CSV table of C-alpha atoms and ligand atoms in Angstrom, one decimal:
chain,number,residue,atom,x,y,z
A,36,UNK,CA,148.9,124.3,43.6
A,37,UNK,CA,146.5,122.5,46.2
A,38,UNK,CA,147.2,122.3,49.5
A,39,UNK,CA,147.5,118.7,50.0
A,40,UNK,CA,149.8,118.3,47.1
A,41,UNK,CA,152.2,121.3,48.8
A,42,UNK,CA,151.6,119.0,51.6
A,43,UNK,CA,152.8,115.9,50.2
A,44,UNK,CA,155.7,117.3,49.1
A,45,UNK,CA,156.8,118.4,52.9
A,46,UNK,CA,159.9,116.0,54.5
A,47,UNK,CA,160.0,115.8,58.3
A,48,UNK,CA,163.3,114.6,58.6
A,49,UNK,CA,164.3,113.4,62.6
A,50,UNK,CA,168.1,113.3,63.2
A,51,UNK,CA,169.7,110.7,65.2
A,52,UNK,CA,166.1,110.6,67.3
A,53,UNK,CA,167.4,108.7,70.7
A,54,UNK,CA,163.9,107.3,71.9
A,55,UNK,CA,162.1,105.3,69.7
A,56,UNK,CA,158.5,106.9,71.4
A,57,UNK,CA,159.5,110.3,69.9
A,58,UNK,CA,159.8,108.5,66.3
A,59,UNK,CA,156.0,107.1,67.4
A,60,UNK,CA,154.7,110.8,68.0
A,61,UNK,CA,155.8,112.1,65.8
A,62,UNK,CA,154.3,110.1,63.4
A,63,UNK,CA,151.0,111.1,65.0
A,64,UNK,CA,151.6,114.8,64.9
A,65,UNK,CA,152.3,114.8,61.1
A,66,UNK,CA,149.4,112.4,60.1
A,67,UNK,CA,147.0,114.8,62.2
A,68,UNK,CA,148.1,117.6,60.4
A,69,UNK,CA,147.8,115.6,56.9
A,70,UNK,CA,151.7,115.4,56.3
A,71,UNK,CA,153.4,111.8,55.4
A,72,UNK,CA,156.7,111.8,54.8
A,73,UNK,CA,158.9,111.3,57.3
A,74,UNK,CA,162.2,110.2,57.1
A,75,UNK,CA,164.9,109.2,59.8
A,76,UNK,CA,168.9,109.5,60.3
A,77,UNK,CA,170.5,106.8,61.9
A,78,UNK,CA,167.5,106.5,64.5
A,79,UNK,CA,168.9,104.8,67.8
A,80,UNK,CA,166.4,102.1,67.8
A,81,UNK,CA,163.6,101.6,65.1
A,82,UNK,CA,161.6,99.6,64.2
A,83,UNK,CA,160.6,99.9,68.1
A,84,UNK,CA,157.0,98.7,69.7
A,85,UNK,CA,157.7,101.6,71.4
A,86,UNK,CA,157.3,103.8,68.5
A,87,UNK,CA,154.5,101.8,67.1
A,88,UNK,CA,152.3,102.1,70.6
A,89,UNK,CA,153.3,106.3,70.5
A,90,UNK,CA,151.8,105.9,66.9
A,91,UNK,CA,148.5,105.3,67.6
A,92,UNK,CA,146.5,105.6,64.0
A,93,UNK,CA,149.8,106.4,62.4
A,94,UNK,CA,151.7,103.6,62.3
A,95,UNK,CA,151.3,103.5,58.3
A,96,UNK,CA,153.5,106.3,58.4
A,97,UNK,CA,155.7,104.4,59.9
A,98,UNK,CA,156.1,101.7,57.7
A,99,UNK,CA,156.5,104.0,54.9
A,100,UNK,CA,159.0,105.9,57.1
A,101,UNK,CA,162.6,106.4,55.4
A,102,UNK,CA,165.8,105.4,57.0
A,103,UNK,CA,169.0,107.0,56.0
A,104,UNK,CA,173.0,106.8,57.0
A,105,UNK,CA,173.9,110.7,56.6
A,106,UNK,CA,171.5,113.8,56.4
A,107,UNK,CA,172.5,114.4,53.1
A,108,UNK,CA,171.0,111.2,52.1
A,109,UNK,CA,167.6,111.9,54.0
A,110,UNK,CA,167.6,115.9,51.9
A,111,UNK,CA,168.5,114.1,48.2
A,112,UNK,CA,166.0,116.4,45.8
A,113,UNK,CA,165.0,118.6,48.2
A,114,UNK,CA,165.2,122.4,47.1
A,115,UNK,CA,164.7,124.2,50.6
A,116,UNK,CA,165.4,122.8,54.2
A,117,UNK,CA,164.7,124.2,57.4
A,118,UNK,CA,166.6,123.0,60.4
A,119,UNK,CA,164.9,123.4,63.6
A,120,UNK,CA,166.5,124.6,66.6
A,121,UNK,CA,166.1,126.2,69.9
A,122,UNK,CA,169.6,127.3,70.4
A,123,UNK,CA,171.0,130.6,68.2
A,124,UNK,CA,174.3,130.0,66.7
A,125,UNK,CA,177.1,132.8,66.3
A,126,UNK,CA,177.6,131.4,62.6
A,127,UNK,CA,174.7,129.4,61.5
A,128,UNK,CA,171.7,130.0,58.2
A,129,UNK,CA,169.6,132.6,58.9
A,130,UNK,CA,167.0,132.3,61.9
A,131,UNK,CA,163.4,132.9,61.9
A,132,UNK,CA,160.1,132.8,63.2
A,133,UNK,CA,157.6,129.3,62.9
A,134,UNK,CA,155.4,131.4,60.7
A,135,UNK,CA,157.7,133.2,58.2
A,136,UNK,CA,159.7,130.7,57.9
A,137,UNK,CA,156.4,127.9,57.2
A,138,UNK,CA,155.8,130.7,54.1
A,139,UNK,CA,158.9,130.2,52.6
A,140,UNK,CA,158.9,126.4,53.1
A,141,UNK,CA,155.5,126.5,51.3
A,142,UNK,CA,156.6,128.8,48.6
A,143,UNK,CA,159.6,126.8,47.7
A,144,UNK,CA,157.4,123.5,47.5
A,145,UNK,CA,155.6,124.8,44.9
A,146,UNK,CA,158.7,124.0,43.0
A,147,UNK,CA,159.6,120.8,44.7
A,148,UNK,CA,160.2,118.6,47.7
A,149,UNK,CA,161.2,120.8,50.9
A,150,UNK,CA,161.9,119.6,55.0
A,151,UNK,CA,161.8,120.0,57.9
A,152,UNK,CA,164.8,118.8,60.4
A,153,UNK,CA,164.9,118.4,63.6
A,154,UNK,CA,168.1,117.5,66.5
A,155,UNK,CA,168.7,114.6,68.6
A,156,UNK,CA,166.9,114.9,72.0
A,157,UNK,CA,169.8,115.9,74.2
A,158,UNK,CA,172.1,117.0,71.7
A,159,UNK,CA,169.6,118.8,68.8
A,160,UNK,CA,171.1,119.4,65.6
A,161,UNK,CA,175.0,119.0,65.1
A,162,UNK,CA,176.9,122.7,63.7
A,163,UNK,CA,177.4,120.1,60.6
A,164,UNK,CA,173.5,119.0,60.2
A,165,UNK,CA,172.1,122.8,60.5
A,166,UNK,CA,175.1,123.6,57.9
A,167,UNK,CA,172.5,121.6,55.6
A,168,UNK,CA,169.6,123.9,56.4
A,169,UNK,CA,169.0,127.0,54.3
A,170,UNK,CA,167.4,128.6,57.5
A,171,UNK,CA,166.6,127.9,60.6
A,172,UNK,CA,163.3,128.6,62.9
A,173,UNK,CA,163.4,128.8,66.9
A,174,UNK,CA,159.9,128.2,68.2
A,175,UNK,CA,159.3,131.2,70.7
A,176,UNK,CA,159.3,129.5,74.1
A,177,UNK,CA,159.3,130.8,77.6
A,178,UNK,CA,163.2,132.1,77.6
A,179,UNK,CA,164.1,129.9,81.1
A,180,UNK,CA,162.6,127.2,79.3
A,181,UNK,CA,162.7,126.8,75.8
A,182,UNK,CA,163.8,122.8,74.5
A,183,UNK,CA,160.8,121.3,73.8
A,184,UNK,CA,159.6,117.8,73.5
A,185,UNK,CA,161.0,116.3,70.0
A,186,UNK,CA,157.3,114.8,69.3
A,187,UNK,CA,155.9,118.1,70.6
A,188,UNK,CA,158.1,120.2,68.1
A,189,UNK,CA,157.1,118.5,65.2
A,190,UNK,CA,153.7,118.9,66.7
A,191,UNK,CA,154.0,123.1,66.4
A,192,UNK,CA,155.2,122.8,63.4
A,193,UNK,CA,153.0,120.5,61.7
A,194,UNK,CA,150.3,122.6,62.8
A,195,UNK,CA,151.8,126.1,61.1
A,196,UNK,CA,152.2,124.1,57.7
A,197,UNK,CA,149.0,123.0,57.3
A,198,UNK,CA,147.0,126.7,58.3
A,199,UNK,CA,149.5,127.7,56.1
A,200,UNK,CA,148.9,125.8,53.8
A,201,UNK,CA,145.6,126.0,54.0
A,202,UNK,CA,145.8,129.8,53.9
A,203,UNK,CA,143.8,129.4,57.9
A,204,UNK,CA,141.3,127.6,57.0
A,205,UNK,CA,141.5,123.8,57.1
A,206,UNK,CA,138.8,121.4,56.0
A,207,UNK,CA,137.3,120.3,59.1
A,208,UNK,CA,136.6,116.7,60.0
A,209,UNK,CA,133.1,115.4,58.7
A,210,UNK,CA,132.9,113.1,62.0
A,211,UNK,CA,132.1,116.6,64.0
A,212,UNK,CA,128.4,116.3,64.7
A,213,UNK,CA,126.1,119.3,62.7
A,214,UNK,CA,125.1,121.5,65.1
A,215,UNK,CA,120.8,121.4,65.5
A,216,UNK,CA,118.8,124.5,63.4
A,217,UNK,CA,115.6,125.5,63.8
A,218,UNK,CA,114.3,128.4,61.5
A,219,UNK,CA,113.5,132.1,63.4
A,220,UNK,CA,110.1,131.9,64.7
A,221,UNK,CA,107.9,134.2,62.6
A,222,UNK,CA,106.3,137.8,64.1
A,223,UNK,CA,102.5,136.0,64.6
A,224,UNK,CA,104.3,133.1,66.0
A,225,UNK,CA,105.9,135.0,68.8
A,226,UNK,CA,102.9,137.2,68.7
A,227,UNK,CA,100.6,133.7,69.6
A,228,UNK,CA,102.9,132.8,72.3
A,229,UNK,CA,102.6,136.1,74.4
A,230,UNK,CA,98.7,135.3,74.1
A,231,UNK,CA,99.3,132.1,75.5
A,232,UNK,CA,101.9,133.6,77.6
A,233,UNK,CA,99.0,136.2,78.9
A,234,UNK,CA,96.0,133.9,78.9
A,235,UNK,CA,97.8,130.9,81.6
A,236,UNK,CA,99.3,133.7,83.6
A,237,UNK,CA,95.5,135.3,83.8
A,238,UNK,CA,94.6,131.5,85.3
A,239,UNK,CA,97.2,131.1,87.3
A,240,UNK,CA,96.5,134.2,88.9
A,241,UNK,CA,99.9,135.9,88.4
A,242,UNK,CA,99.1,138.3,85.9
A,243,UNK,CA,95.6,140.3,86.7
A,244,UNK,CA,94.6,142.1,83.2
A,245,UNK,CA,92.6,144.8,85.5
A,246,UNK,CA,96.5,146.0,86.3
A,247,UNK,CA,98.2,144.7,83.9
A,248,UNK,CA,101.6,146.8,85.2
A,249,UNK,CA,104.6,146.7,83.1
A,250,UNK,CA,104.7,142.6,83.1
A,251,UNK,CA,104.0,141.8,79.3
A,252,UNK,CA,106.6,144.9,77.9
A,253,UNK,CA,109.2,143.0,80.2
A,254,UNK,CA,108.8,139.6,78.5
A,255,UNK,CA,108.4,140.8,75.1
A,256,UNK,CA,111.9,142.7,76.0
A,257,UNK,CA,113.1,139.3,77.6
A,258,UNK,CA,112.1,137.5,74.4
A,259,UNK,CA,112.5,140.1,72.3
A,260,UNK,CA,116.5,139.8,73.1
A,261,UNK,CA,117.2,136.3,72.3
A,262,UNK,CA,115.3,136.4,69.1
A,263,UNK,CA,113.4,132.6,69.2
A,264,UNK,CA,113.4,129.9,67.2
A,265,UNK,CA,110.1,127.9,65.7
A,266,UNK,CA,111.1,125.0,67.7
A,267,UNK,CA,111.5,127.7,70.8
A,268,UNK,CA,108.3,128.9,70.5
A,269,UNK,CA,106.9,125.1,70.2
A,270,UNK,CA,108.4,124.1,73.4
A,271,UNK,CA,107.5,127.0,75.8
A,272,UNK,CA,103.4,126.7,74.0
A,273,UNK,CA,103.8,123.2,74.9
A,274,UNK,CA,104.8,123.7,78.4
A,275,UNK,CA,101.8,126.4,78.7
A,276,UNK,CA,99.6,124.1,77.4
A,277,UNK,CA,100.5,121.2,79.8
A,278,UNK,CA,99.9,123.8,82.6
A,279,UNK,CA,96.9,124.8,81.5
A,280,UNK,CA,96.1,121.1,81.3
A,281,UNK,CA,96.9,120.3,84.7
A,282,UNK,CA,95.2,123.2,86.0
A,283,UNK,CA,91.6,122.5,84.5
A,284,UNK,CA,92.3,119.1,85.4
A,285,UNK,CA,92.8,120.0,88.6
A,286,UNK,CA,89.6,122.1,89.2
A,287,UNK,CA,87.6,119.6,88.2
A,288,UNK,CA,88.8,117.9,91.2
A,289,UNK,CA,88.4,120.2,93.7
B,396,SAH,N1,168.7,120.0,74.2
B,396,SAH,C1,168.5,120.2,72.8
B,396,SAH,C2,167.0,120.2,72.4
B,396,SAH,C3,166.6,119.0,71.9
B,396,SAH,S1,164.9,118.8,71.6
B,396,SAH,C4,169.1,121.6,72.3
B,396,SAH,O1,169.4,122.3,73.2
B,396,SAH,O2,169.1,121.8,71.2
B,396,SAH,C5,164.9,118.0,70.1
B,396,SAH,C6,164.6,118.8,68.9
B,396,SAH,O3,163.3,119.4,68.9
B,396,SAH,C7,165.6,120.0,68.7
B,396,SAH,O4,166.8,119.5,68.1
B,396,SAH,C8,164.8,120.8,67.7
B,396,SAH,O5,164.9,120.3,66.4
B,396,SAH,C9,163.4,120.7,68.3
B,396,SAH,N2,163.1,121.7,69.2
B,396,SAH,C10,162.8,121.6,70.5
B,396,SAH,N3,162.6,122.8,71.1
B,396,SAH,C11,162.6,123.7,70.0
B,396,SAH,C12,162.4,125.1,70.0
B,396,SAH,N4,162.1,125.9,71.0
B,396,SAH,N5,162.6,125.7,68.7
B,396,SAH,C13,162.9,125.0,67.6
B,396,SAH,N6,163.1,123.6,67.7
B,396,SAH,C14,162.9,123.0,68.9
């Protein structure tokens, strides 16, 4: 199945979320990572400006969002769900890692909708919301510190589904500019530029072809090492040749 279809079919669900700026960033984190389906329970206050400013560019997500009275509501169809939580429960679904757990997700979405569900800010999931999940992920944190930021963890996790889903390698954006290429400069190319290289040294007075010492094995090593490019070799002829320019016009001066 493609990826953005497995994609599509990915539910962020947000339970109870007290601050309508989390709703906002969240929002963003999804749409960044191509998901679109979020999906709210009882939020405290939405629709918020507060959310829509957080939103940025992904606002359309939500006005599409989905507003729900009970969890079970927000997870109608759904064949997996993954509750996300940073504290470990005596008797809870089974915990696991961001990146095992993103496999499974994907694996089940292959045969329908799947979600994601995260806690209220200071409370995080109730024991009766993560009883919904079929298994639970704990991002690794530092262990003194380890609640993190609602927007933030949908954020992490947004990210993991869509390398996963992308099996590590995304589409990239076609805004990034394409990096400049200039062919490899050919052997008589480089071989003309060490002439030229020789010849204004000889002028200049810096390299004396009488004792020629071990000057023109060091740049051809120098050179040699970076491998140039046509458009390389075309700037440093064009610098010798202004040199050479200035230094005839000079003379006739003198
Ligand atoms: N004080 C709450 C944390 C709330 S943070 C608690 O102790 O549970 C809001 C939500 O972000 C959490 O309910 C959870 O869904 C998600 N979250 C934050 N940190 C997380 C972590 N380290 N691992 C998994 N989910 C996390």
């Amino acid at each position: 199945m493609k990826p953005e279809v497995l994609l599509s079919r990915i539910r962020i669900v947000l339970c109870r979320p007290s601050h309508p700026g989390n709703i906002g960033a969240a929002a963003r984190a999804m749409k960044t990572m191509g998901l679109t389906r979020l999906s709210l329970v009882e939020p405290k206050h939405f629709p918020d400006p507060e959310a829509e400013t957080r939103a940025t560019g992904a606002v359309d997500l939500l006005k599409h969002a989905e507003i729900h009275t009970t969890l079970n509501a927000a997870l109608a169809g759904t064949v997996f769900v993954v509750g996300l939580s940073a504290r470990r429960r005596d008797l809870g679904p089974e915990i696991g890692e961001p990146r095992e757990m993103v496999e499974r997700l994907l694996c089940a979405a292959e045969e329908g909708d799947v979600a994601l569900v995260f806690g209220n800010e200071t409370m995080g999931l109730s024991n009766d919301e993560i009883q919904c999940c079929h298994a639970a992920v704990s991002i690794p944190t530092n262990p003194e510190f380890s609640s993190l930021n609602l927007g933030s963890a949908v954020q992490v996790l947004s990210y993991e589904v869509r390398m996963a889903a992308f099996s590590g390698r995304p589409p990239v954006s076609d805004t990034l500019v394409t990096p400049f290429v200039s062919p490899t400069a050919k052997h008589d190319e480089v071989e003309g530029l060490y002439e030229h290289l020789q010849s204004v040294m000889t002028q200049t007075g810096f390299y004396n072809p009488e004792q020629p010492g071990r000057l023109m094995p060091k740049l051809r090593r120098l050179f040699g090492r970076i491998r140039l490019e046509r458009d390389e070799v075309n700037i440093l002829r064009g610098v010798l040749a202004s040199t050479q320019n200035k230094t005839r016009h000079g003379s006739r001066h003198d």
